[in-house]
Backbone as JSON, one array per atom type, in Angstrom:
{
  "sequence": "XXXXXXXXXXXXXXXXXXXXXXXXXXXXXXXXXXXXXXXXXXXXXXXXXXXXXXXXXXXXXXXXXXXXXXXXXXXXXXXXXXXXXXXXXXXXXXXXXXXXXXXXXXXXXXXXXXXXXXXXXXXXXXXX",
  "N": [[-18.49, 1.46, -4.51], [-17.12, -0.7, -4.38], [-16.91, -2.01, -6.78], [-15.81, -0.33, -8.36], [-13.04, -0.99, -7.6], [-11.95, 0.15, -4.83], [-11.03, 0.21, -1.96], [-12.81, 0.04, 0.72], [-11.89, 0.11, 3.54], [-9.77, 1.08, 3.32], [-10.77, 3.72, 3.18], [-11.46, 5.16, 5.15], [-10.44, 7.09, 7.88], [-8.76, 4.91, 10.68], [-8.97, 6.01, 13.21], [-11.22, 6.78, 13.63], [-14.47, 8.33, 12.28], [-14.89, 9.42, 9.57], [-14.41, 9.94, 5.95], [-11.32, 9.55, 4.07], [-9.3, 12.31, 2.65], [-9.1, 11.62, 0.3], [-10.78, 9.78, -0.42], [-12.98, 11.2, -0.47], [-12.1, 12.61, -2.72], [-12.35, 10.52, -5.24], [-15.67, 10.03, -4.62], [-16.16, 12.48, -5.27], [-15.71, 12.16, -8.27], [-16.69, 10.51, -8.66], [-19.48, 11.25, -8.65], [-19.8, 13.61, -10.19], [-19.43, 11.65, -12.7], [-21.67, 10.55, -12.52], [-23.63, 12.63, -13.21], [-22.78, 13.61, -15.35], [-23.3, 11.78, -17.13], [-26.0, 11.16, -16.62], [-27.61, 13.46, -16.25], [-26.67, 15.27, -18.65], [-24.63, 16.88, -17.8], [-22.19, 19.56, -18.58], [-19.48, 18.71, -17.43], [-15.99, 17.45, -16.99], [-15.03, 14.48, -15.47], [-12.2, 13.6, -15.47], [-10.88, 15.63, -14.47], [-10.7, 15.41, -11.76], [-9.48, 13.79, -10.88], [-6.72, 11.52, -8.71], [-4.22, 11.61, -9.96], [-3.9, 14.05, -10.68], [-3.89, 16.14, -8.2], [-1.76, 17.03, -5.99], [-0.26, 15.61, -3.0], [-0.11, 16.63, 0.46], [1.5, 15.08, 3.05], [0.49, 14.56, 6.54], [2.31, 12.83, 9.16], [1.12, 10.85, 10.88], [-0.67, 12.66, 12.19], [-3.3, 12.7, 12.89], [-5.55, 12.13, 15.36], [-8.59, 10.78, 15.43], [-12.38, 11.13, 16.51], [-13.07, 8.54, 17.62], [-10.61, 7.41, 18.28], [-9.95, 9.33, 20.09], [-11.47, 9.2, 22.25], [-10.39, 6.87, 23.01], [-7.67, 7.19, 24.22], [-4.25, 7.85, 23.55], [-3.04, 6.1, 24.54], [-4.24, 3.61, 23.64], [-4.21, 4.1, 21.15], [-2.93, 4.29, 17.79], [-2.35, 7.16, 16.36], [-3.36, 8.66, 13.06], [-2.19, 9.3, 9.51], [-2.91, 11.91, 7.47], [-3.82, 13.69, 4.94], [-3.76, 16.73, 3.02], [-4.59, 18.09, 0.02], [-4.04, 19.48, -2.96], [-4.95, 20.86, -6.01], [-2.68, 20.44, -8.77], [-3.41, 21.7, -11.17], [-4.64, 24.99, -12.13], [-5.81, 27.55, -10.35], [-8.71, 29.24, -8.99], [-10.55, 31.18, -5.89], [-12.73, 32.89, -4.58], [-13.58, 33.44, -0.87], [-15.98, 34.36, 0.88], [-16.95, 35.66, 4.31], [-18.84, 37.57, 5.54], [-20.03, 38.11, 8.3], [-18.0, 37.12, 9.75], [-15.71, 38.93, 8.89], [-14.44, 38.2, 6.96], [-12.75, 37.86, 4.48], [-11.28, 36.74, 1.63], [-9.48, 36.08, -1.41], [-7.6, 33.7, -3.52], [-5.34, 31.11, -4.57], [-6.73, 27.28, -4.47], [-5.57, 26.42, -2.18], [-6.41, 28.41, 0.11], [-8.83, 27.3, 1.07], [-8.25, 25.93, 2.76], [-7.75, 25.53, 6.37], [-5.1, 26.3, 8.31], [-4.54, 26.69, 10.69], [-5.42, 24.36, 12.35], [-3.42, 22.52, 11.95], [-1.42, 23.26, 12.43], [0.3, 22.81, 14.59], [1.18, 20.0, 16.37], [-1.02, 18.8, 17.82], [-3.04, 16.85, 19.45], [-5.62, 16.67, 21.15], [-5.97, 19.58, 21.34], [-6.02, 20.69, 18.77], [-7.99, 20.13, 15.87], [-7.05, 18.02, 12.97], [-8.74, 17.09, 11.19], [-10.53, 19.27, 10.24], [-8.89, 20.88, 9.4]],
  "CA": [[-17.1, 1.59, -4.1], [-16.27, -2.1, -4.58], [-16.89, -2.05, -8.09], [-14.43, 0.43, -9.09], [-11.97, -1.1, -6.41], [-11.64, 1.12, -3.95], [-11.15, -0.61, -0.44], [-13.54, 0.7, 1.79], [-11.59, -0.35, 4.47], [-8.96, 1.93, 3.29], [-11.8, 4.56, 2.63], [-12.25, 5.51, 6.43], [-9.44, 7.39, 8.97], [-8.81, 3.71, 11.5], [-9.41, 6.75, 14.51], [-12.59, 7.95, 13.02], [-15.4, 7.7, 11.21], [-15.16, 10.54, 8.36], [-13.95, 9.55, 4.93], [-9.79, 9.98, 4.53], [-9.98, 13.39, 1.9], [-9.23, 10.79, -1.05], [-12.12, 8.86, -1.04], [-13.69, 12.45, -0.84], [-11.91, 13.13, -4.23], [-12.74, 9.53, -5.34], [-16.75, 10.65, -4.68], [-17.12, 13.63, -6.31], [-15.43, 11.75, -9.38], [-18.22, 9.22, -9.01], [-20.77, 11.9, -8.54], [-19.41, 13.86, -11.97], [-20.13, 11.15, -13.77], [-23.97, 10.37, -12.51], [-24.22, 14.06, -13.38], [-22.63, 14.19, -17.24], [-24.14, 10.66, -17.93], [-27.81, 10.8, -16.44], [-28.01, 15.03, -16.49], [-26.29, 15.65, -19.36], [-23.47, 18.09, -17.44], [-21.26, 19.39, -19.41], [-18.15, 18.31, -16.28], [-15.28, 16.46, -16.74], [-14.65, 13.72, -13.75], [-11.02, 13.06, -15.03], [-10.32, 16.63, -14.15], [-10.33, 15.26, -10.58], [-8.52, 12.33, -10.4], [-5.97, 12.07, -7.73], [-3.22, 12.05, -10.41], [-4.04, 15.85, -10.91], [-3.06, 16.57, -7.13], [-0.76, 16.73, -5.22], [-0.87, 15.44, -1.16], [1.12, 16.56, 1.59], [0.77, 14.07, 4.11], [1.12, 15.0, 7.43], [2.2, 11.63, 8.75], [0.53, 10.24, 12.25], [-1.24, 13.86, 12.59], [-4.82, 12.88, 13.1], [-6.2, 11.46, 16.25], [-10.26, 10.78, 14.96], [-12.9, 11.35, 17.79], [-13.0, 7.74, 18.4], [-9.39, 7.62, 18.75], [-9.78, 10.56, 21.56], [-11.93, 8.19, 23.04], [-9.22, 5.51, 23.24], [-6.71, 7.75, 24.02], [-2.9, 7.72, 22.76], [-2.21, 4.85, 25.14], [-4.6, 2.79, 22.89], [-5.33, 4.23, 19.23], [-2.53, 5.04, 17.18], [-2.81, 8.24, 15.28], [-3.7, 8.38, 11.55], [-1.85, 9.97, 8.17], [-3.67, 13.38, 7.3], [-3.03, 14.42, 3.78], [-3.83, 17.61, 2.45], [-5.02, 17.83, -1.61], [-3.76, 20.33, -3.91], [-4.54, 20.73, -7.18], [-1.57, 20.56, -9.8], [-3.94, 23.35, -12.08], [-4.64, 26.78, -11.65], [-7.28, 27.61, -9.23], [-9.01, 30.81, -8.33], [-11.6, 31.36, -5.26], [-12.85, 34.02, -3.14], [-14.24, 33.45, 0.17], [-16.21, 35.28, 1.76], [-18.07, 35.49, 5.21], [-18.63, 38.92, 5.7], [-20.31, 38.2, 9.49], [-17.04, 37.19, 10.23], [-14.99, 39.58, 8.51], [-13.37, 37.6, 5.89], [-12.68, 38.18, 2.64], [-9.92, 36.3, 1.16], [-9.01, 35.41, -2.41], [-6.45, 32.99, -3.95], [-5.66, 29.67, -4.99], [-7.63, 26.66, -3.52], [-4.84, 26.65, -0.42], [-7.15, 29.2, 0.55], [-9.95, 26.62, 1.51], [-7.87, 25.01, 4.38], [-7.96, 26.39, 7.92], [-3.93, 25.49, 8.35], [-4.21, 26.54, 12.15], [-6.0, 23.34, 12.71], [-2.66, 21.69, 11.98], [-0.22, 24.45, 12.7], [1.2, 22.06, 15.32], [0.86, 18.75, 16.63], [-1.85, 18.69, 19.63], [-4.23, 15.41, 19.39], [-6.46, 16.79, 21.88], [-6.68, 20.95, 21.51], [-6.64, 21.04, 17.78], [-8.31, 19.19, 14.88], [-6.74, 17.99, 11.85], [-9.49, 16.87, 9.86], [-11.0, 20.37, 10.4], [-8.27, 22.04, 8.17]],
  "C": [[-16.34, 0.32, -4.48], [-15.88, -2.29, -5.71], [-15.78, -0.95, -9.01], [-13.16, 0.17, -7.83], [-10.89, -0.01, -5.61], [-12.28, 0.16, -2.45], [-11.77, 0.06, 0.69], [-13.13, 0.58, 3.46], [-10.23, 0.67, 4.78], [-9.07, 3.48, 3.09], [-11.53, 5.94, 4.15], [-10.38, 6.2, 7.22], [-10.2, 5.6, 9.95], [-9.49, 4.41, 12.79], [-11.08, 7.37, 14.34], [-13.57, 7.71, 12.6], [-15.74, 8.53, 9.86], [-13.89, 9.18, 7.18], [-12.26, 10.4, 5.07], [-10.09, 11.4, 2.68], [-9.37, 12.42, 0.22], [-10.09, 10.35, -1.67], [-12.8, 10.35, -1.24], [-13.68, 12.38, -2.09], [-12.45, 12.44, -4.76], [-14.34, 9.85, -5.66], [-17.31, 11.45, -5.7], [-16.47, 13.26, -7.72], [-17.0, 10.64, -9.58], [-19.55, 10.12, -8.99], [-20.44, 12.8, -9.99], [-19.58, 13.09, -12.96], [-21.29, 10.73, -13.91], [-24.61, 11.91, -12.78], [-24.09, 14.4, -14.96], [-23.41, 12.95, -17.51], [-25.71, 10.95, -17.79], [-27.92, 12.35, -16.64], [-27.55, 15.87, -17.48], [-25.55, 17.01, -18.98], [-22.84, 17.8, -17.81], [-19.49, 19.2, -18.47], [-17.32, 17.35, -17.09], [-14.95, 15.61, -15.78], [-13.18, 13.62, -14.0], [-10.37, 14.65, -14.45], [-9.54, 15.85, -12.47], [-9.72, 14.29, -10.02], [-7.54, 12.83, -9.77], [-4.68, 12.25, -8.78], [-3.04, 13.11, -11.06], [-4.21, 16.75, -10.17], [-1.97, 15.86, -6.54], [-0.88, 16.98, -3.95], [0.14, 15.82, -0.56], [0.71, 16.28, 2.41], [1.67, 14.65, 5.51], [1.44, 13.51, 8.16], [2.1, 11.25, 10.98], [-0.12, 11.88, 13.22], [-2.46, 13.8, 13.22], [-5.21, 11.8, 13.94], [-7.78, 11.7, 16.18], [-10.38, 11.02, 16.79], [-13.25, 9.87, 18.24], [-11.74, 7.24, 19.09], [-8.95, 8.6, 19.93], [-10.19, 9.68, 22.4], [-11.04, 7.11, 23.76], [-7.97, 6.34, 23.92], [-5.45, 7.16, 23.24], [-2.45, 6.41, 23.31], [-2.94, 3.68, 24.35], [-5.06, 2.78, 21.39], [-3.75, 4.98, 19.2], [-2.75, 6.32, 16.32], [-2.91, 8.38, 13.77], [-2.72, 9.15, 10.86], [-2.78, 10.75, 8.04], [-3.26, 13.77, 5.98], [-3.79, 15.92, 3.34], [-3.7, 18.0, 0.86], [-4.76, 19.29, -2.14], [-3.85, 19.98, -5.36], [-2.99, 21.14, -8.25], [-2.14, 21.79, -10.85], [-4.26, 24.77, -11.73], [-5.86, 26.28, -11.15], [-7.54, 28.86, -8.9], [-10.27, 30.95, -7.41], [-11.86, 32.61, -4.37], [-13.71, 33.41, -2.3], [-14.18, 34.6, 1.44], [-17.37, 35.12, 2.67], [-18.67, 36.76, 5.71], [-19.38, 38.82, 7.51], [-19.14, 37.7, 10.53], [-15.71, 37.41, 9.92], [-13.99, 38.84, 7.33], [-13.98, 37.5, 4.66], [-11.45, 37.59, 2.01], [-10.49, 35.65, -0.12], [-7.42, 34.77, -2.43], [-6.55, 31.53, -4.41], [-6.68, 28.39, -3.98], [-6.69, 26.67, -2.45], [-5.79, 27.64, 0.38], [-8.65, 28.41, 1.38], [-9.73, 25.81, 2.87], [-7.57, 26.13, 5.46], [-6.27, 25.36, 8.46], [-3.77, 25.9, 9.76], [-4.82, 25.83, 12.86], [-4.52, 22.15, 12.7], [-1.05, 22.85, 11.79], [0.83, 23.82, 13.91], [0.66, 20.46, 15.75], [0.43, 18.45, 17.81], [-3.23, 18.33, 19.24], [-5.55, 16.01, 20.02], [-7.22, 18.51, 21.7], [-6.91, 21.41, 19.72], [-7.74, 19.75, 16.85], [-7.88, 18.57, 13.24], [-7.27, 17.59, 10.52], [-10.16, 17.85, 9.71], [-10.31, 21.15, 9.65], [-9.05, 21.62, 7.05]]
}
């Protein structure tokens, strides 16, 4: 992480302990290339660079579970962004033990009634 300067400090939600969904992207760019270099996959990593989404930040949305801990009177709440690719995208998901079947673009991969409103405590926003 250091070595391709990326601030691990800026890596992390401050309320939390999960990765913020950048460094995610960040990752599986670093894991695409230990996969075309050492396994000879035929992937591109720049596909995924962040300057080939686009974020909509929800902005002081995400109270982490150590931040619950603290409550509101002592942990500010975090930035939440949400990653869209800028290219076409096509997925189906399906769970069929719990009735779902949905195709469409990747928007389709977020659970947007995790952040359908702004409640620290009954929803989750790193869960969309």
């Amino acid at each position: 992480m250091h070595e391709s300067g990326f601030n691990h400090h800026e890596a992390f939600f401050k309320t939390d302990h999960h990765w913020k969904p950048e460094t995610g992207l960040w990752a599986a760019v670093e894991i695409l290339k230990i996969l075309r270099d050492n396994y000879k996959w035929p992937v591109n990593p720049d596909l995924l660079q962040l300057k080939n989404f686009e974020r909509v930040i929800y902005p002081k949305w995400h109270l982490g579970s150590q931040g619950k801990k603290f409550t509101l009177s002592r942990a500010e709440p975090d930035n939440i962004s949400l990653i869209y690719p800028k290219f076409e995208t096509s997925f189906i998901y399906e769970i069929p033990s719990l009735d779902i079947n949905i195709s469409g673009d990747f928007g389709i991969t977020y659970d947007m009634t995790q952040i359908s409103s702004l409640d620290y405590y009954g929803l989750n926003a790193y869960a969309a």
